[in-house]
PDB file of N, CA and C in Angstrom:
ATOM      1  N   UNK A   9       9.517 -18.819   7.672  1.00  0.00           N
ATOM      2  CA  UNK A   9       9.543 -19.916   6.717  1.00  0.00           C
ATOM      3  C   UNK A   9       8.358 -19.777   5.754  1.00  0.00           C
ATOM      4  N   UNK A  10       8.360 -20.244   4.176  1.00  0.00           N
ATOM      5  CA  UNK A  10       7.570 -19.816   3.492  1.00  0.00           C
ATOM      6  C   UNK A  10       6.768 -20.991   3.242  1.00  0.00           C
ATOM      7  N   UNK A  11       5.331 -20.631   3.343  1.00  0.00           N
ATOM      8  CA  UNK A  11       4.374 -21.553   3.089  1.00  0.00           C
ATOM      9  C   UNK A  11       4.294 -22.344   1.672  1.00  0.00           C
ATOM     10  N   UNK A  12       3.294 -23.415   2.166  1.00  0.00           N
ATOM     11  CA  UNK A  12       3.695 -24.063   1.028  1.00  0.00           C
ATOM     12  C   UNK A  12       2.073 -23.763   0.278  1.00  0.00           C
ATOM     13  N   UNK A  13       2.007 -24.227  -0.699  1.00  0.00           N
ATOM     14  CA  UNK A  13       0.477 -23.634  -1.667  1.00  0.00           C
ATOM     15  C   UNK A  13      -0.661 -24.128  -0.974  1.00  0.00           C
ATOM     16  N   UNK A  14      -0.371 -25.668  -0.204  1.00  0.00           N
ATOM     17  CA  UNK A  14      -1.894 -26.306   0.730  1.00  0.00           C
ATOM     18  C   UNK A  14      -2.227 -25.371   1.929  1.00  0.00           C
ATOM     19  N   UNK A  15      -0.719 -25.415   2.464  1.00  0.00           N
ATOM     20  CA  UNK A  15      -0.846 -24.142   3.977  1.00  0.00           C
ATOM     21  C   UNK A  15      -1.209 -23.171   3.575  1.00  0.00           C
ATOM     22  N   UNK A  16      -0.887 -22.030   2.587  1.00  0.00           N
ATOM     23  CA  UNK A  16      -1.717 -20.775   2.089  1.00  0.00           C
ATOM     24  C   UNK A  16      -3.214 -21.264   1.958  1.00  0.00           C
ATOM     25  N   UNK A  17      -3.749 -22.059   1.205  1.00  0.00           N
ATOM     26  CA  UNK A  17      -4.885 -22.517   0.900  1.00  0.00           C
ATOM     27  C   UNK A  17      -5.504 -23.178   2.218  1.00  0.00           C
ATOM     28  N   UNK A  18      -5.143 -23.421   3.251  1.00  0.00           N
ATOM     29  CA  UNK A  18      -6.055 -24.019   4.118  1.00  0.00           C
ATOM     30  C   UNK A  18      -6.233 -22.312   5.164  1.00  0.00           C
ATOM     31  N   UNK A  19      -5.232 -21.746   5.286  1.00  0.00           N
ATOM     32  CA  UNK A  19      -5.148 -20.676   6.154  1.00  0.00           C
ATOM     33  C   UNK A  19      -6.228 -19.506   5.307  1.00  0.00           C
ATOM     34  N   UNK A  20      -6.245 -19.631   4.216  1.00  0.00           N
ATOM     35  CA  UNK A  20      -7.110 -18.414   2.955  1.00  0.00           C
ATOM     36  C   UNK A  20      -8.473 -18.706   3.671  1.00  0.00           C
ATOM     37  N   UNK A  21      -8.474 -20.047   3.712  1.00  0.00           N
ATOM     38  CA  UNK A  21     -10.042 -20.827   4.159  1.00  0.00           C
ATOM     39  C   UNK A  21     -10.546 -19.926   5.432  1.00  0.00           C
ATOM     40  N   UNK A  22     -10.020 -20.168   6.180  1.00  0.00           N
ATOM     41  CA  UNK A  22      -9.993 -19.254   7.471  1.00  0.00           C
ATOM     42  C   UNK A  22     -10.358 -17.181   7.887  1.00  0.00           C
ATOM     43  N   UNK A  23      -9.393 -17.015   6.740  1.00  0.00           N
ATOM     44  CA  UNK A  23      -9.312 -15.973   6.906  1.00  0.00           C
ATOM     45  C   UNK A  23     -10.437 -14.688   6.093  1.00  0.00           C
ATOM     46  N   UNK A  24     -10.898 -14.042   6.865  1.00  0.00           N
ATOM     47  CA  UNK A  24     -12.196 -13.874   6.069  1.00  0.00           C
ATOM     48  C   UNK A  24     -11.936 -12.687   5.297  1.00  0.00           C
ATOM     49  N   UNK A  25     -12.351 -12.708   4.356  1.00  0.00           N
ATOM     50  CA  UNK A  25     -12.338 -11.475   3.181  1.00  0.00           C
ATOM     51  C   UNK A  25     -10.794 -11.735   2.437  1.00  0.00           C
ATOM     52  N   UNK A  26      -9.908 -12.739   2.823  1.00  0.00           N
ATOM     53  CA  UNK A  26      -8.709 -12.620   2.180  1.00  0.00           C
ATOM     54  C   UNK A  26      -8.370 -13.151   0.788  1.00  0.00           C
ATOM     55  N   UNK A  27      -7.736 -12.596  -0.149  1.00  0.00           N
ATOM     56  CA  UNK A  27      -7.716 -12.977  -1.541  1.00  0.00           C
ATOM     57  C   UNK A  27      -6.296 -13.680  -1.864  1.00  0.00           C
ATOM     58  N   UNK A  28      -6.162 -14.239  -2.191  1.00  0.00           N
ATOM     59  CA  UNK A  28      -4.580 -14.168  -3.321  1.00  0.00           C
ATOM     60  C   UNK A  28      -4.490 -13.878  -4.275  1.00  0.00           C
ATOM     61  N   UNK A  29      -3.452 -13.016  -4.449  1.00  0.00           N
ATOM     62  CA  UNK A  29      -2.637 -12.633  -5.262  1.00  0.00           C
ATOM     63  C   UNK A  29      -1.430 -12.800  -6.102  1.00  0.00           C
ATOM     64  N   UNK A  30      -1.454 -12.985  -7.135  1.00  0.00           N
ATOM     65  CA  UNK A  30      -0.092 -13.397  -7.651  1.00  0.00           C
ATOM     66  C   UNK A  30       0.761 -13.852  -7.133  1.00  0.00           C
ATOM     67  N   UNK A  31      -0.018 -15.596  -6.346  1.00  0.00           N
ATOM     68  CA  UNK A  31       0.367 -16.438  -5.648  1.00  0.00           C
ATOM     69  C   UNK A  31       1.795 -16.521  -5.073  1.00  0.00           C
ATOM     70  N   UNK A  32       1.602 -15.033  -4.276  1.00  0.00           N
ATOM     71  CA  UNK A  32       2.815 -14.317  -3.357  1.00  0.00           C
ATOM     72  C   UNK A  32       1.971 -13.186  -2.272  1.00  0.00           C
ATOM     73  N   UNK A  33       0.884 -13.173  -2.476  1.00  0.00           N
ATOM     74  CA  UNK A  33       0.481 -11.696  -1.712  1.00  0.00           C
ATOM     75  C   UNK A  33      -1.359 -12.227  -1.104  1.00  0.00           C
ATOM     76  N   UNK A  34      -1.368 -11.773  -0.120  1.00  0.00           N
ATOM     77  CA  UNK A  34      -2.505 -11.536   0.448  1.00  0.00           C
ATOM     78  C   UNK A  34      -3.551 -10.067   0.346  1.00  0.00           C
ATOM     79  N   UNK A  35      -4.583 -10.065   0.246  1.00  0.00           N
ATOM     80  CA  UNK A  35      -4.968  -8.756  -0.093  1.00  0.00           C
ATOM     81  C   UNK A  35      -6.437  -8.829   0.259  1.00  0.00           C
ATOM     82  N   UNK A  36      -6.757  -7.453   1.019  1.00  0.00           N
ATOM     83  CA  UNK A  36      -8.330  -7.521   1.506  1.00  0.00           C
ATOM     84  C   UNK A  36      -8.559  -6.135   1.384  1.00  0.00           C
ATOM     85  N   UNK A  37      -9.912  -5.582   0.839  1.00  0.00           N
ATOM     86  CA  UNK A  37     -10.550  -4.027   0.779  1.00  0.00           C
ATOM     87  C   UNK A  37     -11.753  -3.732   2.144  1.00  0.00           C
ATOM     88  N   UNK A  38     -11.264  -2.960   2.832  1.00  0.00           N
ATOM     89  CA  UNK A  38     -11.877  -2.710   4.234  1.00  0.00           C
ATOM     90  C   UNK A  38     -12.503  -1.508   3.647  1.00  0.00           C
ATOM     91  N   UNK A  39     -14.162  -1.119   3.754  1.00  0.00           N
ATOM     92  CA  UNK A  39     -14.731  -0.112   3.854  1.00  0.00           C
ATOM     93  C   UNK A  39     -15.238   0.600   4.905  1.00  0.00           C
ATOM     94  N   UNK A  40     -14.822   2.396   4.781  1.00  0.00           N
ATOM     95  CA  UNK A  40     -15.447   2.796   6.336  1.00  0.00           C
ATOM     96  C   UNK A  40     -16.363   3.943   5.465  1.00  0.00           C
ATOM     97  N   UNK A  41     -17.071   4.259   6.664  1.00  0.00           N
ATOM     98  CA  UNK A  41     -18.163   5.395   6.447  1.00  0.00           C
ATOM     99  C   UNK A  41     -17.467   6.939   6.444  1.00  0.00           C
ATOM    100  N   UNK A  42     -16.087   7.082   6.862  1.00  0.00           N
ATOM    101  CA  UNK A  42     -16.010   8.245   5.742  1.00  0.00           C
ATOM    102  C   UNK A  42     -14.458   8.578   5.809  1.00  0.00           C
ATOM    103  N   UNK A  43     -13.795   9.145   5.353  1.00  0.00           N
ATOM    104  CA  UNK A  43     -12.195   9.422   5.420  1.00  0.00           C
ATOM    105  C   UNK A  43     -11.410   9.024   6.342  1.00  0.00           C
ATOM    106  N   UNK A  44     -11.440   9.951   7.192  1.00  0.00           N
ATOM    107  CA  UNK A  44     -10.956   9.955   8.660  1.00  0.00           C
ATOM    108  C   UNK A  44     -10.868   8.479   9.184  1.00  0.00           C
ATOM    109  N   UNK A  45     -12.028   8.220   8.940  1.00  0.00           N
ATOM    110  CA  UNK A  45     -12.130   6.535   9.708  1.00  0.00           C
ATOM    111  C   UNK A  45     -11.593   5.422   9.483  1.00  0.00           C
ATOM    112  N   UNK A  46     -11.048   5.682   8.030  1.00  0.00           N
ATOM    113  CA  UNK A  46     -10.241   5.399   7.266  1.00  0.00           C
ATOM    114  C   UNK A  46      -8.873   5.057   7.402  1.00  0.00           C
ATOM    115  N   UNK A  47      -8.315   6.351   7.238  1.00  0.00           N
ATOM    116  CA  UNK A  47      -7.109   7.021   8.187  1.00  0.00           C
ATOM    117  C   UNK A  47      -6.917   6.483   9.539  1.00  0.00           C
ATOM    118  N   UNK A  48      -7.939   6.272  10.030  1.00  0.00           N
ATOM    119  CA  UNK A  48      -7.374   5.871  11.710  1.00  0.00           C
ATOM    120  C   UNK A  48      -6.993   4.761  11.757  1.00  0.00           C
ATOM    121  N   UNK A  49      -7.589   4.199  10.595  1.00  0.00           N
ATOM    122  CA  UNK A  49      -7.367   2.378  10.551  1.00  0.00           C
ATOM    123  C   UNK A  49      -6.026   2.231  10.216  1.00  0.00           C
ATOM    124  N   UNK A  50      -5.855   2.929   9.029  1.00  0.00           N
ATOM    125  CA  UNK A  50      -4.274   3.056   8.904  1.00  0.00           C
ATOM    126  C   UNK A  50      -3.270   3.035   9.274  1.00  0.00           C
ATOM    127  N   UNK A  51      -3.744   4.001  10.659  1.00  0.00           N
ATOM    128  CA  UNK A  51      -2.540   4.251  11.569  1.00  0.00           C
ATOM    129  C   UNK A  51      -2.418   3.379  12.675  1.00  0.00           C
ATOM    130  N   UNK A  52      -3.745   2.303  12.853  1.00  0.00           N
ATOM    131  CA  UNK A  52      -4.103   1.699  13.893  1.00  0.00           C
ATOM    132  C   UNK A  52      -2.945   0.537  13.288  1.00  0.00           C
ATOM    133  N   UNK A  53      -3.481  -0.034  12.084  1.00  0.00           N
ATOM    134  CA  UNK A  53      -2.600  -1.526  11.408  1.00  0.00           C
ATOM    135  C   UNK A  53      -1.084  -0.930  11.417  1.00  0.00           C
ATOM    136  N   UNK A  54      -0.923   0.143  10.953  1.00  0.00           N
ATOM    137  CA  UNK A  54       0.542   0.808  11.079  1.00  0.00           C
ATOM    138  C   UNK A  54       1.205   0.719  12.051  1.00  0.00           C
ATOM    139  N   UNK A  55       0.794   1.035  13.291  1.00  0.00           N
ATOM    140  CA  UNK A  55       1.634   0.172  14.468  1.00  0.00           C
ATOM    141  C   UNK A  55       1.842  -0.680  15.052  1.00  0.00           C
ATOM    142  N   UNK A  56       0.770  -1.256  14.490  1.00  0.00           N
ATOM    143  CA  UNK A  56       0.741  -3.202  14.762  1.00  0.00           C
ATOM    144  C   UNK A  56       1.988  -3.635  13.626  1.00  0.00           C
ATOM    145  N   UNK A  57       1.893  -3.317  12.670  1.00  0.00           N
ATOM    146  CA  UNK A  57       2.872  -3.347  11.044  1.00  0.00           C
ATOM    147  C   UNK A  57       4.197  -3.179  12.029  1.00  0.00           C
ATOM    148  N   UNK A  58       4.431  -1.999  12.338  1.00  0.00           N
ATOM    149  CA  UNK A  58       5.583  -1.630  12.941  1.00  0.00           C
ATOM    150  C   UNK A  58       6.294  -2.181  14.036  1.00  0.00           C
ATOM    151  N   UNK A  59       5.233  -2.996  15.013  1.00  0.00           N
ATOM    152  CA  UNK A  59       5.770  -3.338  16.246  1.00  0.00           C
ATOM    153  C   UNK A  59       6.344  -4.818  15.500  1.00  0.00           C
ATOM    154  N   UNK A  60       5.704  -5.245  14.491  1.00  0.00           N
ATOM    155  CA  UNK A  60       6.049  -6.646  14.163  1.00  0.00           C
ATOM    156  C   UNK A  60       6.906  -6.394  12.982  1.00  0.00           C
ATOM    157  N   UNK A  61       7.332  -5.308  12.620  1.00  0.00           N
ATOM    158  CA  UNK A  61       8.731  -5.004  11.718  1.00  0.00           C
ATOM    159  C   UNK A  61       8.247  -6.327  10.696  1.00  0.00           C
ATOM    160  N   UNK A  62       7.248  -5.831  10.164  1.00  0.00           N
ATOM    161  CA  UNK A  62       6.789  -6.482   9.138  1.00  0.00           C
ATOM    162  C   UNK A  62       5.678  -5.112   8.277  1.00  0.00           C
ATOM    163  N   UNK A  63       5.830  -4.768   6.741  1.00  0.00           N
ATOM    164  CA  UNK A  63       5.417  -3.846   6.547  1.00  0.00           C
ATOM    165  C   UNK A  63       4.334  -4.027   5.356  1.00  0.00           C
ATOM    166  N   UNK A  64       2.859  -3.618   5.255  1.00  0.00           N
ATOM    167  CA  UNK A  64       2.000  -4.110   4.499  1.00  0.00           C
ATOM    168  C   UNK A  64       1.848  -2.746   3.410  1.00  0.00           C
ATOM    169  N   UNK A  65       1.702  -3.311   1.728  1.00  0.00           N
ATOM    170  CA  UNK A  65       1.437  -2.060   0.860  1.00  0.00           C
ATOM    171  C   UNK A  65      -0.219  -2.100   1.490  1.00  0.00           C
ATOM    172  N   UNK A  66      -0.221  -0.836   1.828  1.00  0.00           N
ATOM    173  CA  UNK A  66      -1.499  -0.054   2.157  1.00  0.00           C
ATOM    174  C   UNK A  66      -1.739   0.990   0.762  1.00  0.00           C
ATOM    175  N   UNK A  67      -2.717   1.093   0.047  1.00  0.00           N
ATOM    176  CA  UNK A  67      -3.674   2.051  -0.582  1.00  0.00           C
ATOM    177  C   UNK A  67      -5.023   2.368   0.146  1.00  0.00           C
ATOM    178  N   UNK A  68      -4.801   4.060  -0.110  1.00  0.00           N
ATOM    179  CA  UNK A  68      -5.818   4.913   0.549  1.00  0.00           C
ATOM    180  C   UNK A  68      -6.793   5.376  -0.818  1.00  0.00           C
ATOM    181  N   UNK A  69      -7.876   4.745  -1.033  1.00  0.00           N
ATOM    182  CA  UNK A  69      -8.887   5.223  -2.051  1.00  0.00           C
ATOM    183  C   UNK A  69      -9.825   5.905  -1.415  1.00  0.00           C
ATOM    184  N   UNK A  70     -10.016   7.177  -1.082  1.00  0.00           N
ATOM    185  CA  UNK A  70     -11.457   7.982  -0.092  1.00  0.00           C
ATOM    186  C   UNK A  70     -11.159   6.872   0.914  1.00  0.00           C
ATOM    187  N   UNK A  71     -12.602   6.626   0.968  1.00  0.00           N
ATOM    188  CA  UNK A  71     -13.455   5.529   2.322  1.00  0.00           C
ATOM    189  C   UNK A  71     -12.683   3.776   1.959  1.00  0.00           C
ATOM    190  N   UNK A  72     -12.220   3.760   1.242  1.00  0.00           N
ATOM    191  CA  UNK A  72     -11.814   2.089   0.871  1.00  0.00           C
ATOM    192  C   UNK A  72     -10.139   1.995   1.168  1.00  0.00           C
ATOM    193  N   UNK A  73     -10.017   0.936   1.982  1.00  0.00           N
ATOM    194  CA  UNK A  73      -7.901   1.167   1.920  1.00  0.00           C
ATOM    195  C   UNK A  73      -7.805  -0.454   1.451  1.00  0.00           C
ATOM    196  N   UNK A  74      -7.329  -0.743   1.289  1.00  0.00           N
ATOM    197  CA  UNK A  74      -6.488  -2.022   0.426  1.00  0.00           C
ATOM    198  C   UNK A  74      -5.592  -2.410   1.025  1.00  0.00           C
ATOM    199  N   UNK A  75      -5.105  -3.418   1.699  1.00  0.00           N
ATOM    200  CA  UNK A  75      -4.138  -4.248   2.436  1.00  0.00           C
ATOM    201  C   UNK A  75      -3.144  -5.573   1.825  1.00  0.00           C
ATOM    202  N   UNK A  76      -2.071  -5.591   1.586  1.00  0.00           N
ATOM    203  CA  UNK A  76      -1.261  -6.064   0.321  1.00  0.00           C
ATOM    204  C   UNK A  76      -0.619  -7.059   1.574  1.00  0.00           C
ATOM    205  N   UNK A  77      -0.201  -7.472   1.465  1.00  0.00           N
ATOM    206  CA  UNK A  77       1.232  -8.527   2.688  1.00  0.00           C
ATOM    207  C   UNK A  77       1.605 -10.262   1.842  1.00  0.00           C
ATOM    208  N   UNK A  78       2.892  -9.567   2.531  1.00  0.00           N
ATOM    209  CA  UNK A  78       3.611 -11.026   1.942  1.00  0.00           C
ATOM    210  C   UNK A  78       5.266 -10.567   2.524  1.00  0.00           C
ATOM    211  N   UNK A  79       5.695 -11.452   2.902  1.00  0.00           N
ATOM    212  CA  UNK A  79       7.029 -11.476   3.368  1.00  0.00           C
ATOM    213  C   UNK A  79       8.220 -11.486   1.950  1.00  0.00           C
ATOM    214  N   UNK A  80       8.901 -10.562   2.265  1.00  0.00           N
ATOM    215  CA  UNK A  80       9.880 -10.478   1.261  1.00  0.00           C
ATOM    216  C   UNK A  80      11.121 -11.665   1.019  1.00  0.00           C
ATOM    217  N   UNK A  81      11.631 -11.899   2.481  1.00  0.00           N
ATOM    218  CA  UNK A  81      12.702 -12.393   2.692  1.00  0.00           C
ATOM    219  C   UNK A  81      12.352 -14.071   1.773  1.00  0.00           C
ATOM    220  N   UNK A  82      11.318 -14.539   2.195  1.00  0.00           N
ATOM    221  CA  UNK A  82      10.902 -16.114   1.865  1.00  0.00           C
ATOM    222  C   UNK A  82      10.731 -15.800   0.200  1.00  0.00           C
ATOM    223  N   UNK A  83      10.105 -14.151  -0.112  1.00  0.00           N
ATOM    224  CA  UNK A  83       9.477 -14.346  -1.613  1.00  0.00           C
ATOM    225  C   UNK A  83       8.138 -15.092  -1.969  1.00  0.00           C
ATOM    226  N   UNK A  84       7.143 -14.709  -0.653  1.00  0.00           N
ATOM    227  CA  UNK A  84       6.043 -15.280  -0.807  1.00  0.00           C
ATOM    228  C   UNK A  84       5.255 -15.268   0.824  1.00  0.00           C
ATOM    229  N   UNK A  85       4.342 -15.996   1.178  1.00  0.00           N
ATOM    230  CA  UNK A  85       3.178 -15.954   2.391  1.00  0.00           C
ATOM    231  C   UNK A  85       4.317 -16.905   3.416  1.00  0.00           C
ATOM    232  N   UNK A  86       4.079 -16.090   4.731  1.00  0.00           N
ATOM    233  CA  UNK A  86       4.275 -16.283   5.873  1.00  0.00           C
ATOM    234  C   UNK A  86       3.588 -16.543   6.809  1.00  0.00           C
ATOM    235  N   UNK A  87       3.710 -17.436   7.729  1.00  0.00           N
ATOM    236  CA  UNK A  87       2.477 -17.177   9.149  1.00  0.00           C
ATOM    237  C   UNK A  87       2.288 -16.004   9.469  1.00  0.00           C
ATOM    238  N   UNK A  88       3.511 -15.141   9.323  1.00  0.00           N
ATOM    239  CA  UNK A  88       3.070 -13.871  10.052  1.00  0.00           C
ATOM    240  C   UNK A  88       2.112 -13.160   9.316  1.00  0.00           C
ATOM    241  N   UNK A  89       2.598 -13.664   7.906  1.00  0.00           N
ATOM    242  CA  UNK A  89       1.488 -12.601   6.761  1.00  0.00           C
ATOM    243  C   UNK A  89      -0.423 -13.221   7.228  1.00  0.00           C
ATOM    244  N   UNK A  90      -0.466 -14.338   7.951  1.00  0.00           N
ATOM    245  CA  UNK A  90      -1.639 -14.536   8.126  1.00  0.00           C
ATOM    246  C   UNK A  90      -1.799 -13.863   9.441  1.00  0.00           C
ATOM    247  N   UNK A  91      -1.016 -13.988  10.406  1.00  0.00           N
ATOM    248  CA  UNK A  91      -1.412 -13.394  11.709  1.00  0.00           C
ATOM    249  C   UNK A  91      -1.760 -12.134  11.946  1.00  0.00           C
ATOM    250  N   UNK A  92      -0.593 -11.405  10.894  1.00  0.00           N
ATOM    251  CA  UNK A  92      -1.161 -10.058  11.041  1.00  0.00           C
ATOM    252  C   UNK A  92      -2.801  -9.544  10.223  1.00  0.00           C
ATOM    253  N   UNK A  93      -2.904 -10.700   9.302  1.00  0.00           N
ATOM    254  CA  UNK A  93      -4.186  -9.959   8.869  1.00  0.00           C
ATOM    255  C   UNK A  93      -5.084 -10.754   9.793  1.00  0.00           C
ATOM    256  N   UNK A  94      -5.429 -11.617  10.721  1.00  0.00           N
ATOM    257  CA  UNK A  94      -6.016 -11.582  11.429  1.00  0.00           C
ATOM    258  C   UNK A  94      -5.797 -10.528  12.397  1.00  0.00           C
ATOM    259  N   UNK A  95      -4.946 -10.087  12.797  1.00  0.00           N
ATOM    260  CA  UNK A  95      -4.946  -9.147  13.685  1.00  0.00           C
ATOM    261  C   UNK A  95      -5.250  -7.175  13.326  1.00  0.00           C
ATOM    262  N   UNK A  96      -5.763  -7.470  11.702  1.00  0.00           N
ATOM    263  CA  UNK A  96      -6.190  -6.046  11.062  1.00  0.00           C
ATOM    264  C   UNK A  96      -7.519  -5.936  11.153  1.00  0.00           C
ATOM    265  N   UNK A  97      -8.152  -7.386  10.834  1.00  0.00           N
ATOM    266  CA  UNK A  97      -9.377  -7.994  10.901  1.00  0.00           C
ATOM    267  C   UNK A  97     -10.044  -7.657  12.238  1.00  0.00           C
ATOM    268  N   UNK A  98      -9.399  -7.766  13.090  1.00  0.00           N
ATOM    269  CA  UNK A  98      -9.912  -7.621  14.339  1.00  0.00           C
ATOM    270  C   UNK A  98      -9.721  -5.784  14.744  1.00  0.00           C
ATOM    271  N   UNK A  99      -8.689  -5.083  14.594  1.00  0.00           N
ATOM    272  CA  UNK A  99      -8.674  -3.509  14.564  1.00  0.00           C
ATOM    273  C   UNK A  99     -10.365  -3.190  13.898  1.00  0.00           C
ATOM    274  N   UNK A 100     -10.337  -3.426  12.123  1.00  0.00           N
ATOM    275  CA  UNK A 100     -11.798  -3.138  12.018  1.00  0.00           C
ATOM    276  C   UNK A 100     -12.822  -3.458  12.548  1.00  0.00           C
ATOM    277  N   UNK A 101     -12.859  -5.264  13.189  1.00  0.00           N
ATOM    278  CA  UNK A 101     -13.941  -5.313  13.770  1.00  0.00           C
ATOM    279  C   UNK A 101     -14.279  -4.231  14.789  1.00  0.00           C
ATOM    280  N   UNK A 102     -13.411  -3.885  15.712  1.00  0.00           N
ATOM    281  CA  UNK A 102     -13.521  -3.635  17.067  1.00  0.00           C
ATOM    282  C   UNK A 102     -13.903  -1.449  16.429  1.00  0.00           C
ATOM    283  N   UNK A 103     -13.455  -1.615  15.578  1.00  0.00           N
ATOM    284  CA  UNK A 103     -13.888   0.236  14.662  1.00  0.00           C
ATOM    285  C   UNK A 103     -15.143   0.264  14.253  1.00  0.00           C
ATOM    286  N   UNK A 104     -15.480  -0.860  13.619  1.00  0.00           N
ATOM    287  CA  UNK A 104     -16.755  -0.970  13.071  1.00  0.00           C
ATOM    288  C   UNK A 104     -18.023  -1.454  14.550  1.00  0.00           C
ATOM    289  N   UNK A 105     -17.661  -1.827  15.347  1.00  0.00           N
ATOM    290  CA  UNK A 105     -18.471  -1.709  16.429  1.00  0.00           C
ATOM    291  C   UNK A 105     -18.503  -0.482  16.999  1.00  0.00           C
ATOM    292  N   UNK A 106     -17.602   0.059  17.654  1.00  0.00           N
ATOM    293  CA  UNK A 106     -17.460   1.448  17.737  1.00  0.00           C
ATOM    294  C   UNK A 106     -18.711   2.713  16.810  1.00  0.00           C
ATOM    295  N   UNK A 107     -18.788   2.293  15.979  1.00  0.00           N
ATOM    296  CA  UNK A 107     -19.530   2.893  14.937  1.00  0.00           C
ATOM    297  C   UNK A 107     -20.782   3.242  15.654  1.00  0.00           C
ATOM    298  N   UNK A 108     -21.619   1.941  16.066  1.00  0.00           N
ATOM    299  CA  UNK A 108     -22.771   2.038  16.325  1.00  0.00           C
ATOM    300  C   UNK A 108     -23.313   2.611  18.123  1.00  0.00           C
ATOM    301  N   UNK A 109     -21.706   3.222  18.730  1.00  0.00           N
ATOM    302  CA  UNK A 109     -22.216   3.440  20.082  1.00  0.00           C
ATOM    303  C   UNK A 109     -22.388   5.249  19.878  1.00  0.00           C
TER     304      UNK A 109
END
């Protein structure tokens, strides 16, 4: 079911680093320390993406990837479009700790 502009706006509140977009799309720029690490993230959100048959435009810039989501079917933001970026949010956290062992 598609959110309404207060529910996007109270859930945006929440969600950290998340932007809107052409008040249809969610979008956040994750930086890693070098390619690869990058890449893994990719593939990490990619099967989370996949298991929830829900699919996010990903851009790969070097070290920076870009995370796009929004549900097609509604034509705009979904719970899921928030859940899953909490749940990308948390892949980097748990990479970016990793970092320092």
């Amino acid at each position: 079911m598609r959110l309404t502009e207060e529910e996007v706006q109270a859930l945006l509140e929440k969600a950290d680093g998340w932007k809107l977009a052409d008040e249809r799309w969610i979008v956040k720029k994750y930086r890693f320390q070098d390619y690869l690490q990058g890449i893994e993230f990719v593939r990490r959100i990619a099967a989370i993406s996949e298991n929830a048959n829900h699919h996010p435009f990903i851009s790969i810039d070097y070290k920076l990837i870009t995370v796009k989501l929004s549900s097609w079917r509604t034509k705009g933001l979904t719970k899921l479009d928030f859940d899953l970026a909490k749940q990308y949010d948390e892949v980097y956290k748990q990479m970016k700790q990793g970092e320092g062992e």
